[in-house]
Amino acid sequence: MKKLLYLMIVPICMITSCGGQQSEEEKGNDAVANETMESMPDIDGVSELQTPSEEVEQMEVSFEELPEAVTKKIKEDSLLSLMEMQKASKITIGEKVYYDLTFKTEDSEELMVSIDSDGNVIEH
């Protein structure tokens, strides 16, 4: 009889203790955590809904249309001068102008290089 009583009481105790009810303190902690998560900005600090303040314009150009400083940089660079240029794009952001150049490597992979209109390589 005692064994039967224990077999009935133990599962009932386990069920009631695992009922999933939160104490008031736990509910308060969850509310604070939710408020903190909602008010945090994106990692980079810019909301996804914000638009850039300057207009970005991108236009594909030919090698002949590149400024002299850019073509000079390509010809003088020991690596770039050996590769075939696949594509060139002129990027204008506000008053700043730079060129995204895509080259084909010996392994048939693409290498993109950004150069400003003065011939300086831009590192992103």
XYZ file of C-alpha atoms in Angstrom:
124
model
C 0.000 0.000 0.000
C 2.854 2.398 0.807
C 4.473 1.647 -2.548
C 1.245 2.433 -4.362
C 0.916 5.682 -2.456
C 4.512 6.685 -3.326
C 3.949 5.777 -6.972
C 0.959 8.133 -7.054
C 2.398 11.015 -5.019
C 5.803 11.289 -6.720
C 4.433 11.875 -10.276
C 1.852 14.344 -8.941
C 4.597 16.349 -7.189
C 6.722 16.328 -10.312
C 3.844 17.521 -12.487
C 2.893 20.365 -10.157
C 6.512 21.521 -9.753
C 7.026 21.633 -13.532
C 3.818 23.514 -14.203
C 5.607 26.353 -15.990
C 4.293 29.104 -13.753
C 6.622 32.051 -13.267
C 7.000 33.960 -10.074
C 6.415 37.720 -10.119
C 10.201 38.288 -9.965
C 10.798 36.129 -13.043
C 8.032 37.954 -14.929
C 9.614 41.296 -14.016
C 13.037 40.102 -15.216
C 11.553 38.964 -18.531
C 9.839 42.332 -19.012
C 13.115 44.203 -18.395
C 14.963 41.904 -20.823
C 12.319 42.475 -23.519
C 12.484 46.257 -23.078
C 16.271 46.166 -23.346
C 16.197 44.084 -26.516
C 13.605 46.297 -28.212
C 15.433 49.553 -27.548
C 18.867 48.374 -28.739
C 19.983 49.768 -32.132
C 21.436 47.670 -34.921
C 25.058 46.560 -34.534
C 26.359 49.344 -36.732
C 24.106 51.870 -35.017
C 22.019 52.584 -38.114
C 18.406 51.584 -38.396
C 17.464 49.546 -41.439
C 14.752 52.089 -42.203
C 17.147 55.019 -42.526
C 18.256 56.017 -45.986
C 21.726 57.334 -46.734
C 21.961 61.105 -46.534
C 23.891 61.261 -49.816
C 22.659 59.835 -53.073
C 24.727 56.988 -54.510
C 25.097 56.841 -58.277
C 26.715 53.901 -60.053
C 27.523 53.804 -63.757
C 29.470 51.253 -65.796
C 32.378 52.787 -67.750
C 34.949 51.528 -70.247
C 38.723 51.470 -69.696
C 39.077 54.476 -72.022
C 36.688 56.535 -69.854
C 38.767 56.072 -66.676
C 40.717 59.113 -65.449
C 44.424 59.218 -66.289
C 45.418 58.800 -62.617
C 43.410 55.556 -62.402
C 44.822 54.065 -65.622
C 48.331 55.082 -64.545
C 47.842 53.285 -61.208
C 46.678 50.126 -63.007
C 49.636 50.150 -65.417
C 52.211 50.833 -62.673
C 50.866 48.302 -60.155
C 52.825 45.042 -60.287
C 49.738 42.871 -59.692
C 47.002 44.778 -61.524
C 49.103 45.280 -64.651
C 49.291 41.481 -65.133
C 45.531 40.889 -64.918
C 42.728 41.447 -67.386
C 40.149 44.061 -66.373
C 36.630 42.629 -66.710
C 34.455 45.528 -65.573
C 34.740 49.110 -64.351
C 32.075 51.103 -62.509
C 32.104 54.772 -61.575
C 30.632 55.313 -58.104
C 29.529 58.785 -57.049
C 28.537 59.456 -53.434
C 27.771 63.120 -52.978
C 30.947 64.900 -54.106
C 33.192 61.817 -53.828
C 33.993 59.774 -56.928
C 35.752 56.437 -57.045
C 35.980 53.471 -59.397
C 35.238 49.816 -58.664
C 37.399 47.749 -60.998
C 36.960 43.995 -61.424
C 39.925 41.964 -62.673
C 40.222 38.317 -63.683
C 43.081 36.468 -61.957
C 45.162 33.603 -63.387
C 42.879 31.182 -61.498
C 39.808 32.662 -63.244
C 38.694 34.285 -59.991
C 37.488 37.865 -59.695
C 39.408 40.531 -57.807
C 37.706 43.846 -57.082
C 39.744 46.973 -56.413
C 38.407 50.435 -55.550
C 40.469 53.418 -56.692
C 39.587 57.081 -56.181
C 39.840 59.603 -59.037
C 43.341 60.608 -57.843
C 44.666 57.056 -58.297
C 44.707 56.037 -54.626
C 43.565 52.508 -53.731
C 40.662 52.615 -51.287
C 40.547 49.948 -48.601
C 37.095 48.947 -47.347
